[in-house]
Coordinates of C-alpha atoms and ligand atoms in Angstrom, one line a residue:
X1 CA -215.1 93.7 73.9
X2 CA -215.8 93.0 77.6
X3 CA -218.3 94.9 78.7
X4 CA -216.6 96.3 81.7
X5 CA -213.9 97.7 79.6
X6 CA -216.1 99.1 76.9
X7 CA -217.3 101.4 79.5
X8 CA -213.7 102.8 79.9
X9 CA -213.2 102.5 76.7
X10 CA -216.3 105.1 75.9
X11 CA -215.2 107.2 78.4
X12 CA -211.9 107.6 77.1
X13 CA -212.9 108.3 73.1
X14 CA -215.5 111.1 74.6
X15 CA -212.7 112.3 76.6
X16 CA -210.0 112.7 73.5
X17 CA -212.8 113.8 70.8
X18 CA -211.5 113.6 67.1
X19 CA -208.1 111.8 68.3
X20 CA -208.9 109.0 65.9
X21 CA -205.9 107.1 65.9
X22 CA -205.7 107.3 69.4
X23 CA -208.7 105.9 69.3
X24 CA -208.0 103.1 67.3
X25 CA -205.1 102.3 69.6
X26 CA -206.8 102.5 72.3
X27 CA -209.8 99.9 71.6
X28 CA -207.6 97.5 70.1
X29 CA -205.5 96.9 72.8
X30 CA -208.5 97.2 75.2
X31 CA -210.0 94.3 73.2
X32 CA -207.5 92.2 74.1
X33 CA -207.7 92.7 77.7
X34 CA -211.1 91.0 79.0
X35 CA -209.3 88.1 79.8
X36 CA -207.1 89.7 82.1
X37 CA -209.6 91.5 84.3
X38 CA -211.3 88.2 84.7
X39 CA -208.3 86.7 86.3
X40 CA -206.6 90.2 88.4
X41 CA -209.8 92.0 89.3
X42 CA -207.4 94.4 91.4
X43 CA -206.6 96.3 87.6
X44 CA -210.1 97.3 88.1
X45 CA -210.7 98.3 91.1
X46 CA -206.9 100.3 90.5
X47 CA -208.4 102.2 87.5
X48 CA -205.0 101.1 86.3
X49 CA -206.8 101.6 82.6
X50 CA -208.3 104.5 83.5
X51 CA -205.1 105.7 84.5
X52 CA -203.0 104.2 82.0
X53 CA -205.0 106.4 79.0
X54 CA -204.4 109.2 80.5
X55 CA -201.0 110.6 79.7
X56 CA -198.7 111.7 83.1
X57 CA -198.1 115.0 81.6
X58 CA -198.4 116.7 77.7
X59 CA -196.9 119.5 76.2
X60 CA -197.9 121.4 73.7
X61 CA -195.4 124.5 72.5
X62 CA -194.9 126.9 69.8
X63 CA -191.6 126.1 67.4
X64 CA -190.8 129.4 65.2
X65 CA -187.5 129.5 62.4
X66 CA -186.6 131.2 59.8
X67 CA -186.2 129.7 56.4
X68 CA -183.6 130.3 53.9
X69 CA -184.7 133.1 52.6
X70 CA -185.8 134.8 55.7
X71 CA -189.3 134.1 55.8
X72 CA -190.7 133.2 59.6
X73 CA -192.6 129.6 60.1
X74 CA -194.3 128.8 62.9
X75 CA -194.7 125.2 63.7
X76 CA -196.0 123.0 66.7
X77 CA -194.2 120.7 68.9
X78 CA -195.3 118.0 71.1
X79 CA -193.4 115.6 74.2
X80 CA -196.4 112.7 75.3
X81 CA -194.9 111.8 78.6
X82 CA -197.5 109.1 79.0
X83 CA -196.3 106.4 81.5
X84 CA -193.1 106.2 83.9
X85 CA -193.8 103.0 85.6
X86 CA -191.2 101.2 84.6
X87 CA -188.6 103.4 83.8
X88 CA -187.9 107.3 82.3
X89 CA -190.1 108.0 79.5
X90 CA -188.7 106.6 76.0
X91 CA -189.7 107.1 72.3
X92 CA -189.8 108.7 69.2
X93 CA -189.9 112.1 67.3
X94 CA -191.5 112.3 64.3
X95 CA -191.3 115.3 62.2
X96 CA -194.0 115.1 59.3
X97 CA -197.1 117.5 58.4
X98 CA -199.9 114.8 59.8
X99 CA -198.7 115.0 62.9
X100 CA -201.4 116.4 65.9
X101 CA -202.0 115.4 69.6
X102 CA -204.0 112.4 68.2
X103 CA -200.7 110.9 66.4
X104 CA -198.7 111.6 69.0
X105 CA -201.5 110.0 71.6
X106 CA -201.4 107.0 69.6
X107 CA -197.8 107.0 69.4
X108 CA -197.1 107.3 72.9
X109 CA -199.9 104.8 73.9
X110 CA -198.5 101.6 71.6
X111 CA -195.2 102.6 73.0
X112 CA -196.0 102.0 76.4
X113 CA -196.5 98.5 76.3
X114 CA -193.9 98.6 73.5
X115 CA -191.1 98.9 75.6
X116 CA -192.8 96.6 78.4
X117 CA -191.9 93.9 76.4
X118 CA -188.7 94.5 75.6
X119 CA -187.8 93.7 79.5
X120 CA -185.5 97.3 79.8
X121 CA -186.2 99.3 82.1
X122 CA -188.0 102.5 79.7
X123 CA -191.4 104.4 80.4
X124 CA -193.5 105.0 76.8
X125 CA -193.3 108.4 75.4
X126 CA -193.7 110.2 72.1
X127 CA -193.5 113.7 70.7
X128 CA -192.9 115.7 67.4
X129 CA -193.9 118.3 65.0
X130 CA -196.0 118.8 62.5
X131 CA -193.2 120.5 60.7
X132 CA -192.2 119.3 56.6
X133 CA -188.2 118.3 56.1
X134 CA -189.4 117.4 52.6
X135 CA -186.9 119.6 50.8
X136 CA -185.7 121.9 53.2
X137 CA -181.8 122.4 53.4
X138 CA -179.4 121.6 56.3
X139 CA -179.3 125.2 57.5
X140 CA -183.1 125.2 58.0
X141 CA -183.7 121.8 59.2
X142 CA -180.4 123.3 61.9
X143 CA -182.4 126.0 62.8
X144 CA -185.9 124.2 63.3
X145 CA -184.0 121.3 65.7
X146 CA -182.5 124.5 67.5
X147 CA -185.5 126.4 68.1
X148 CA -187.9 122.7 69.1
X149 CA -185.1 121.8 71.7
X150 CA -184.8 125.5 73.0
X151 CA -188.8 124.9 74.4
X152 CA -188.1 120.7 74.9
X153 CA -184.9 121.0 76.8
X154 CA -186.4 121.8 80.2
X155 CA -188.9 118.5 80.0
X156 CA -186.6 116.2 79.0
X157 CA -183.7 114.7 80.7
X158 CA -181.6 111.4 81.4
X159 CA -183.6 110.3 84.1
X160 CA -187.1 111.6 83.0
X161 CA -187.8 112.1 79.3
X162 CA -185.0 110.2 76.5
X163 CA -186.4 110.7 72.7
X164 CA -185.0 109.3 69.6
X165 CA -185.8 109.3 66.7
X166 CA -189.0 108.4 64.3
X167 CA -190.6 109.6 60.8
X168 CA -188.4 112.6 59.3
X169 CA -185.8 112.3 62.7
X170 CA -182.8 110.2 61.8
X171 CA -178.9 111.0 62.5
X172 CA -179.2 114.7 60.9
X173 CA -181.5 116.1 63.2
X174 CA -180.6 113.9 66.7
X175 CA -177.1 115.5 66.5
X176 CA -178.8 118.9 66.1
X177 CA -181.2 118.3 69.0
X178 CA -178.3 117.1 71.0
X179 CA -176.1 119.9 70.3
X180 CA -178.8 122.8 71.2
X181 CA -179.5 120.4 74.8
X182 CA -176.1 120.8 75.7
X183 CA -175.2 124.3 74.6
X184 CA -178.3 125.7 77.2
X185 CA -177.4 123.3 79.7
X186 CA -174.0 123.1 79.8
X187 CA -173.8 119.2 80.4
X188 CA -172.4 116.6 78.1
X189 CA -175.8 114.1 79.1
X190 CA -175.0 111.2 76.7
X191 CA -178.3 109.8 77.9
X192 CA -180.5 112.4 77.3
X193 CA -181.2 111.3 73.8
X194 CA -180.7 108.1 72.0
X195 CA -179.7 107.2 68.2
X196 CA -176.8 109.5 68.3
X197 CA -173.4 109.3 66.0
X198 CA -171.1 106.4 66.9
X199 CA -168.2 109.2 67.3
X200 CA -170.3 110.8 70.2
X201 CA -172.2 108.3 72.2
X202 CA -174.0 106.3 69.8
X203 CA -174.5 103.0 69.5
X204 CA -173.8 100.6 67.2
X205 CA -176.6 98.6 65.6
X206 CA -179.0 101.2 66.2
X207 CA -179.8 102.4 63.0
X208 CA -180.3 98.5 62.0
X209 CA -182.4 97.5 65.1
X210 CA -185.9 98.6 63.8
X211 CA -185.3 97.0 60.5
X212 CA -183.1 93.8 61.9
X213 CA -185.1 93.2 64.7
X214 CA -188.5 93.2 63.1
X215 CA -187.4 90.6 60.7
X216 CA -185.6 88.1 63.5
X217 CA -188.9 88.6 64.8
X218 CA -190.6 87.5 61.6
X219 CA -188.3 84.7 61.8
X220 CA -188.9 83.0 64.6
X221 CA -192.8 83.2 63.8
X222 CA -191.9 81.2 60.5
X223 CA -189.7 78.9 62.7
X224 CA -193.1 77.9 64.5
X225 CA -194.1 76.4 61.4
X226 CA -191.2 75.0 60.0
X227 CA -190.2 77.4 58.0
X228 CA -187.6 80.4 57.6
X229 CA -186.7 83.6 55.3
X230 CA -184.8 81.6 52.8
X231 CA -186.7 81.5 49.8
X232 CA -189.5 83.7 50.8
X233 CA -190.4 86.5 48.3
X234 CA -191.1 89.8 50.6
X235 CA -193.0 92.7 49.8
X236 CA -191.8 95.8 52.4
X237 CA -193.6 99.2 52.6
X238 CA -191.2 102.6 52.7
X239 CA -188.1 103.5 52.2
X240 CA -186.9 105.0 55.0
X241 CA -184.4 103.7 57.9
X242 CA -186.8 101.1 59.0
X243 CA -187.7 99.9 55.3
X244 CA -183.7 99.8 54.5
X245 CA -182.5 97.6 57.3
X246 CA -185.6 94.8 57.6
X247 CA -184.8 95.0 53.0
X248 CA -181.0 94.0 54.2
X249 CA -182.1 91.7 57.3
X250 CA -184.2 89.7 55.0
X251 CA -182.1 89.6 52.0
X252 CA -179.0 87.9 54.2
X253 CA -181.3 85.3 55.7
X254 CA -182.0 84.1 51.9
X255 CA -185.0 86.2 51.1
X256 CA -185.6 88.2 48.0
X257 CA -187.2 91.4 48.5
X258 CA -189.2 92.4 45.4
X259 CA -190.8 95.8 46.1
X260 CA -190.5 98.9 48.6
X261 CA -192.2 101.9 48.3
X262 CA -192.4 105.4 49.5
X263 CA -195.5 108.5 49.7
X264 CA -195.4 108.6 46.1
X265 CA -195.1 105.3 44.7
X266 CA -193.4 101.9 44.4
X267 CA -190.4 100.1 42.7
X268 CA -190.8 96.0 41.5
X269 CA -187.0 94.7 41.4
X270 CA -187.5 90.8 40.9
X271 CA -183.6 90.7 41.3
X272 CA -184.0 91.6 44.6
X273 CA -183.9 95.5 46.1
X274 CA -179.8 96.5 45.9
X275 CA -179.5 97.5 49.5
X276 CA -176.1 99.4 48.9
X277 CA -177.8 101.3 45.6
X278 CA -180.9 102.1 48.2
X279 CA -178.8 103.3 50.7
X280 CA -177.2 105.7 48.7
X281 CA -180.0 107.2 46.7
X282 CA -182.3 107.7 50.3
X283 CA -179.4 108.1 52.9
X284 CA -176.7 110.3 51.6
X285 CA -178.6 112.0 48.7
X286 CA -182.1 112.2 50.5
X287 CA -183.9 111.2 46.7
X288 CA -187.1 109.7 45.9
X289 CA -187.0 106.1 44.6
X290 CA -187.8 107.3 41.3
X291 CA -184.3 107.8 41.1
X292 CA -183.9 103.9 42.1
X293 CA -185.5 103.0 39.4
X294 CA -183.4 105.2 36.8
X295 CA -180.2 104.3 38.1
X296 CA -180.9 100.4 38.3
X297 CA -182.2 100.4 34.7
X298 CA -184.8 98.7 32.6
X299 CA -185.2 95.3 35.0
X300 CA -187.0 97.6 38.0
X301 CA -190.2 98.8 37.4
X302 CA -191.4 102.3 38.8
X303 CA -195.2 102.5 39.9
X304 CA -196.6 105.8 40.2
X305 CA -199.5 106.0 43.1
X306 CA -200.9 102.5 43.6
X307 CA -200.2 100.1 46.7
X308 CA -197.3 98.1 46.9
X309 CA -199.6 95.7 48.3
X310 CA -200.8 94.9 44.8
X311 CA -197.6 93.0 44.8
X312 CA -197.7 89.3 45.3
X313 CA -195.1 87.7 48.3
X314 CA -195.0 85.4 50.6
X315 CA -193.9 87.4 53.6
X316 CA -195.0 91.3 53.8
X317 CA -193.3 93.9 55.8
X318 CA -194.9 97.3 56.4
X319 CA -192.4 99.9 57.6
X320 CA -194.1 103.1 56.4
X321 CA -196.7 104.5 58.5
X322 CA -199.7 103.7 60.4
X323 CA -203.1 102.6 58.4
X324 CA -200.9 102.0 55.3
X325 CA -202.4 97.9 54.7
X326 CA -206.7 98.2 54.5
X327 CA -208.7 94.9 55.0
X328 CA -209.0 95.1 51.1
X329 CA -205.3 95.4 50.9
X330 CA -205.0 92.5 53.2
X331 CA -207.4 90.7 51.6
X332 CA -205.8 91.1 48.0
X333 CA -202.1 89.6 50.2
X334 CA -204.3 86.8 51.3
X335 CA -205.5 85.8 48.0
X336 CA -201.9 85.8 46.9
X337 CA -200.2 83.3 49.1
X338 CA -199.0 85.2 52.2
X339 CA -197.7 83.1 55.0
X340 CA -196.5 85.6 57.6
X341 CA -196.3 89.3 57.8
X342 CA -193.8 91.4 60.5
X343 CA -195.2 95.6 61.3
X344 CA -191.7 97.3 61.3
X345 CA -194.2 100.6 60.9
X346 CA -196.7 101.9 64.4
X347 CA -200.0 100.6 63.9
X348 CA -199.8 100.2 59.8
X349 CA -202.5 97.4 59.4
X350 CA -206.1 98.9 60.1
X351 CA -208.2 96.6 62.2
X352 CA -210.2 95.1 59.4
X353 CA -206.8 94.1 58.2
X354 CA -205.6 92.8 61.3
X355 CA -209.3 90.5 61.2
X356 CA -208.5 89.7 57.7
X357 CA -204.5 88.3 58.5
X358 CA -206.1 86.4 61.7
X359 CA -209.1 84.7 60.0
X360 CA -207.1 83.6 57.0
X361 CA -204.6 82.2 59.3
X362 CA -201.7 84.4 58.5
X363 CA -199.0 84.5 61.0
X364 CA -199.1 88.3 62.3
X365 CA -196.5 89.9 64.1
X366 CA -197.9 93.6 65.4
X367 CA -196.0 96.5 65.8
X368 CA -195.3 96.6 69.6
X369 CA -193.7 93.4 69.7
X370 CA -192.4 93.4 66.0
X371 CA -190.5 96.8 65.9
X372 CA -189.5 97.0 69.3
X373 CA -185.6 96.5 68.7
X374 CA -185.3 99.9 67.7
X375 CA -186.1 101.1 71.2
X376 CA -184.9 98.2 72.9
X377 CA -181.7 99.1 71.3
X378 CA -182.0 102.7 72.4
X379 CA -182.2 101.5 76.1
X380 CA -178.5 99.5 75.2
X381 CA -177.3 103.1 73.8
X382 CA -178.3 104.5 77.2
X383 CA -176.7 101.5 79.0
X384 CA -173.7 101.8 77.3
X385 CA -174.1 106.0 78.5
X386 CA -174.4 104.8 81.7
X387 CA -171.3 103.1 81.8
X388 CA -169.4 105.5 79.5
X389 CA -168.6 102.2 77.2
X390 CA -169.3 101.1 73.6
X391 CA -169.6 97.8 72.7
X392 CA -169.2 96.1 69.4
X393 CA -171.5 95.4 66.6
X394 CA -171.1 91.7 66.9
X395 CA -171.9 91.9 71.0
X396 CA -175.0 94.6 70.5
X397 CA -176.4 92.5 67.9
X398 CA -176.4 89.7 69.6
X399 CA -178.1 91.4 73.0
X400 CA -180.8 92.5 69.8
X401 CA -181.2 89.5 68.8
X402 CA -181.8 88.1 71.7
X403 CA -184.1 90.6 73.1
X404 CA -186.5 89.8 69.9
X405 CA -186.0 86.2 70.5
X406 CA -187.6 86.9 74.0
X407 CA -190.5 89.0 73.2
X408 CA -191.3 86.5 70.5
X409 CA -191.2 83.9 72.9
X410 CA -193.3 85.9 75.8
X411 CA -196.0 87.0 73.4
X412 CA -196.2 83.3 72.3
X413 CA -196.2 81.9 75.6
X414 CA -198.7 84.5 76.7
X415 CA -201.2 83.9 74.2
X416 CA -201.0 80.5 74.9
X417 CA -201.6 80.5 78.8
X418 CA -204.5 82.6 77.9
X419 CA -206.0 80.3 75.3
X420 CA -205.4 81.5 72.1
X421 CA -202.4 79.9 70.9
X422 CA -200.5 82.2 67.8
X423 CA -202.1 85.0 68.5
X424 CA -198.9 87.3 68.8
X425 CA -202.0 90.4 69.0
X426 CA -203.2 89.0 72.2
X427 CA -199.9 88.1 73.4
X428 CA -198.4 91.7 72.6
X429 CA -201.5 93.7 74.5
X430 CA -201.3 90.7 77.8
X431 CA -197.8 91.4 77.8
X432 CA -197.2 94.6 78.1
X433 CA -200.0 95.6 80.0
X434 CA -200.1 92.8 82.9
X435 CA -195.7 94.5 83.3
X436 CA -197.3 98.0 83.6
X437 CA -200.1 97.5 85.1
X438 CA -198.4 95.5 88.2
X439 CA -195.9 98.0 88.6
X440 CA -198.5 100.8 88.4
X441 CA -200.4 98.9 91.3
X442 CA -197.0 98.7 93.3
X443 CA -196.4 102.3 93.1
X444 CA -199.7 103.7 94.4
X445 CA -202.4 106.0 93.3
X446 CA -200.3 108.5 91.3
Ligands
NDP501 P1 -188.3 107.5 57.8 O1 -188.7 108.9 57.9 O2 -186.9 107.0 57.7 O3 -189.1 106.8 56.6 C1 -190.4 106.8 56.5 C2 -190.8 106.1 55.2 O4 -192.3 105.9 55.2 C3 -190.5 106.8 53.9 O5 -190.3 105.9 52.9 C4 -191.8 107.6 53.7 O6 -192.0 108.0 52.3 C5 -192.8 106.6 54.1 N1 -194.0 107.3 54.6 C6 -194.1 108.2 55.6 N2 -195.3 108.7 55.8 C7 -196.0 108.2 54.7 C8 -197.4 108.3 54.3 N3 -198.2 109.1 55.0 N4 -197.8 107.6 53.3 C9 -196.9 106.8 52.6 N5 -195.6 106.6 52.9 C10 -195.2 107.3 54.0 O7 -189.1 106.8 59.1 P2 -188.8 105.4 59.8 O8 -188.3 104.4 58.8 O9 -187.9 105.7 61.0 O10 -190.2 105.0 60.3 C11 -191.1 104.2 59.6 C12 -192.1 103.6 60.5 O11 -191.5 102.8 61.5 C13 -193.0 104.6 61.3 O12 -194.3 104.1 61.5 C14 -192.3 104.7 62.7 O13 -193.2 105.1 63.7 C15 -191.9 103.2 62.8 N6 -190.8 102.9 63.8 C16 -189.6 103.5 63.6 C17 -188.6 103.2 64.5 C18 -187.2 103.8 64.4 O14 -186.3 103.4 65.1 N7 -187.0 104.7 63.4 C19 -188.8 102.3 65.6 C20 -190.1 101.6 65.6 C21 -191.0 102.0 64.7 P3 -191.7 109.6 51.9 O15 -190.3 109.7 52.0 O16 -192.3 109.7 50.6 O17 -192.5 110.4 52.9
2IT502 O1 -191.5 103.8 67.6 C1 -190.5 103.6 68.1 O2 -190.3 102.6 68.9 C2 -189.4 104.5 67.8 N1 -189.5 105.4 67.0 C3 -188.0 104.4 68.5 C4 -188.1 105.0 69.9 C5 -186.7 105.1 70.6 O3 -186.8 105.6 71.7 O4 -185.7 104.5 70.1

């Protein structure tokens, strides 16, 4: 790393003590950015990275319900409003047991230049609890969404603060969240929060984009080399709404998708993962995949524990969670035949992972360019608000599609102009931060 940013870089880990993947965030994308500083030397004497790892405002705020039986939990909630240069703050909430300030940090950070690249006009933000869903009923996880928007309300707003959804947030609890926001403030805000119902201000495509867009995006890095998803054999991590929609993407460009996984284990299914089958056992009935496996019969294969990544393919996808894919994982992918592999997950490949992908000359796609249809897709939901419209699937796929085709092209572009041609890591970090960093400039020392 350049030496000048190294300095920062220390000062910002001693700063943010035991936020490890905030860390980790952090240093990679600074490790990108040497070349940068060399050509704009007015980012320095900005502090623009000083500034920029330093969220705009965080809050931290007690969440208490009452379960089922009446017993009281008290949970904690978090809003990361890290940077508004280019728009309102945008991103996530992820509702899982591992989630702290250092998570949420990390979260917030990648999303930043995230949704830089995608060319709409959103800030980066992130925020959740560290409260369980895992088996909790409808009533309860009503009554948690109710009591963490009663203390996120007054932060949050069309014009300052828009979440969506992430880990353990889908449809259920959006329309929850929404419902509390509007009942204290009286206002029907369509654009105060993204991935709502298509009855009341959703938007089509957006529960495909993550998925979709991350494997368009894996496409047009095979394109660079001749090549395409037809006939690839893909190995995706998770189960979940990202997981499902990049299985489906790949699958209808010709792909066969052998193996998904979720916290507990994994499924083989050489036929080729039965989207509608999937769909039904994780979306409507909220079941493990064990029950995949029992319903499809004796062709799919059910590994407890393990790492999907023991399975061979051609193209991996990891749309689970972050430091899921070690260098040894990487290594073992490597060692059987991967050509390209897309992060549909935040941060899931560890750095020696990342190393591993780049040395053995394995196209890599990372997370801030690869995923970032799902947000991009939010900022078309709060267009569409905006406008008090709804377009159709075939017109908002087509906008995704072409917003994935454009980051692709601007990481790729961007890596080249600074020597490093195919380095979609480089491109990503450039990218983003020379968009955020100029505007920060523009805008003064705030
Ligand atoms: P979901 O909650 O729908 O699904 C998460 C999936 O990942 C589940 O299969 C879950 O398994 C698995 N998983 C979660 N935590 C772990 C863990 N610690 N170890 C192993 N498996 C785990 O979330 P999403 O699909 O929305 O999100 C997946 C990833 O994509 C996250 O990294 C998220 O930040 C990222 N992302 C999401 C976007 C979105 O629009 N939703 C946009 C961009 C990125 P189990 O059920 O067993 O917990
Ligand atoms: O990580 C992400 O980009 C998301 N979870 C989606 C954020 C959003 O605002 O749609």
């Amino acid at each position: 790393m350049d030496s000048r940013l190294e300095a920062v870089r220390d000062t910002v880990l001693a700063r943010n003590p035991g936020e490890l993947e905030f860390h980790q965030a952090v240093t990679e994308v600074f490790e990108s950015l040497g070349p940068v500083h060399d050509r704009h030397p007015e980012f320095l004497e900005g502090a623009v990275l000083e500034r920029l790892c330093e969220p705009e405002r965080q809050i931290i705020f007690r969440v208490p319900w009452t379960d089922d039986s009446g017993r009281v939990h008290v949970n904690r909630g978090f809003r990361v409003e890290f940077n508004s240069a280019l728009g309102p703050y945008k991103g996530g909430l992820r509702f899982h047991p591992s989630v702290y300030l250092g998570i949420v940090k990390f979260l917030g950070f990648e999303q930043i230049f995230k949704n830089a690249l995608t060319g709409m006009p959103i800030g980066g933000g992130k925020g959740g609890s560290d409260f369980d869903p895992r088996g909790r009923s409808d009533a309860e996880i009503m009554r948690f969404c109710q009591s963490f928007m009663t203390e996120l309300y007054r932060h949050i707003g069309e014009y300052t603060d828009v979440p969506a959804g992430d880990i353990g947030v889908g449809g259920r609890e959006i329309g929850y969240l929404f419902g509390q926001y509007k009942r204290i403030t009286n206002r029907y805000e369509s654009g105060v929060l993204t991935g709502k119902g298509m009855s009341w201000g959703g938007s089509l495509v957006r529960p495909e984009a993550t998925g979709f867009g991350t494997v368009i995006f894996a496409e047009e890095m095979l394109k660079t080399r001749g090549q395409s998803f037809d006939g690839q054999r893909v190995v995706v991590s998770g189960s979940g709404n990202v997981a499902i929609y990049a299985i489906a993407k790949a699958q209808a460009l010709g792909a066969t998708v052998v193996a998904c996984s979720d916290s507990a284990g994994y499924i083989v299914d050489e036929a080729g993962i039965d989207v509608p089958l999937l769909r039904q056992i994780k979306e409507v009935e909220r079941a493990r995949l064990t029950e995949y496996a029992a319903r499809r019969g004796s062709s799919v294969s059910y590994v407890a524990g393990g790492s999907v990544w023991d399975v061979n393919g051609t193209v991996a996808l990891p749309c689970a969670t972050q430091n899921e894919l070690d260098g040894d994982a990487a290594a073992k992918l490597v060692s059987n035949g991967l050509v390209a592999i897309a992060e549909g997950a935040n941060m899931p490949s560890t750095r020696e992972a990342v190393s591993v992908f780049q040395e053995a000359g394995v196209l890599f796609g990372p997370g801030k360019a690869a995923n970032a249809g799902g947000v991009a897709t939010s900022a078309l939901e709060m267009q569409q608000n905006a406008s008090r419209d709804s377009w159709s699937f075939e017109h908002t796929e087509a906008r995704l599609t072409e917003i994935m085709v454009g980051i692709h092209d601007r990481c790729a572009a961007t890596a080249e102009e600074y020597g490093a041609p195919g380095n979609y890591v480089l491109g990503a970090n450039i990218g983003g931060f020379v968009k955020v960093a100029d505007a920060m400039l523009a805008q003064g020392l705030i």
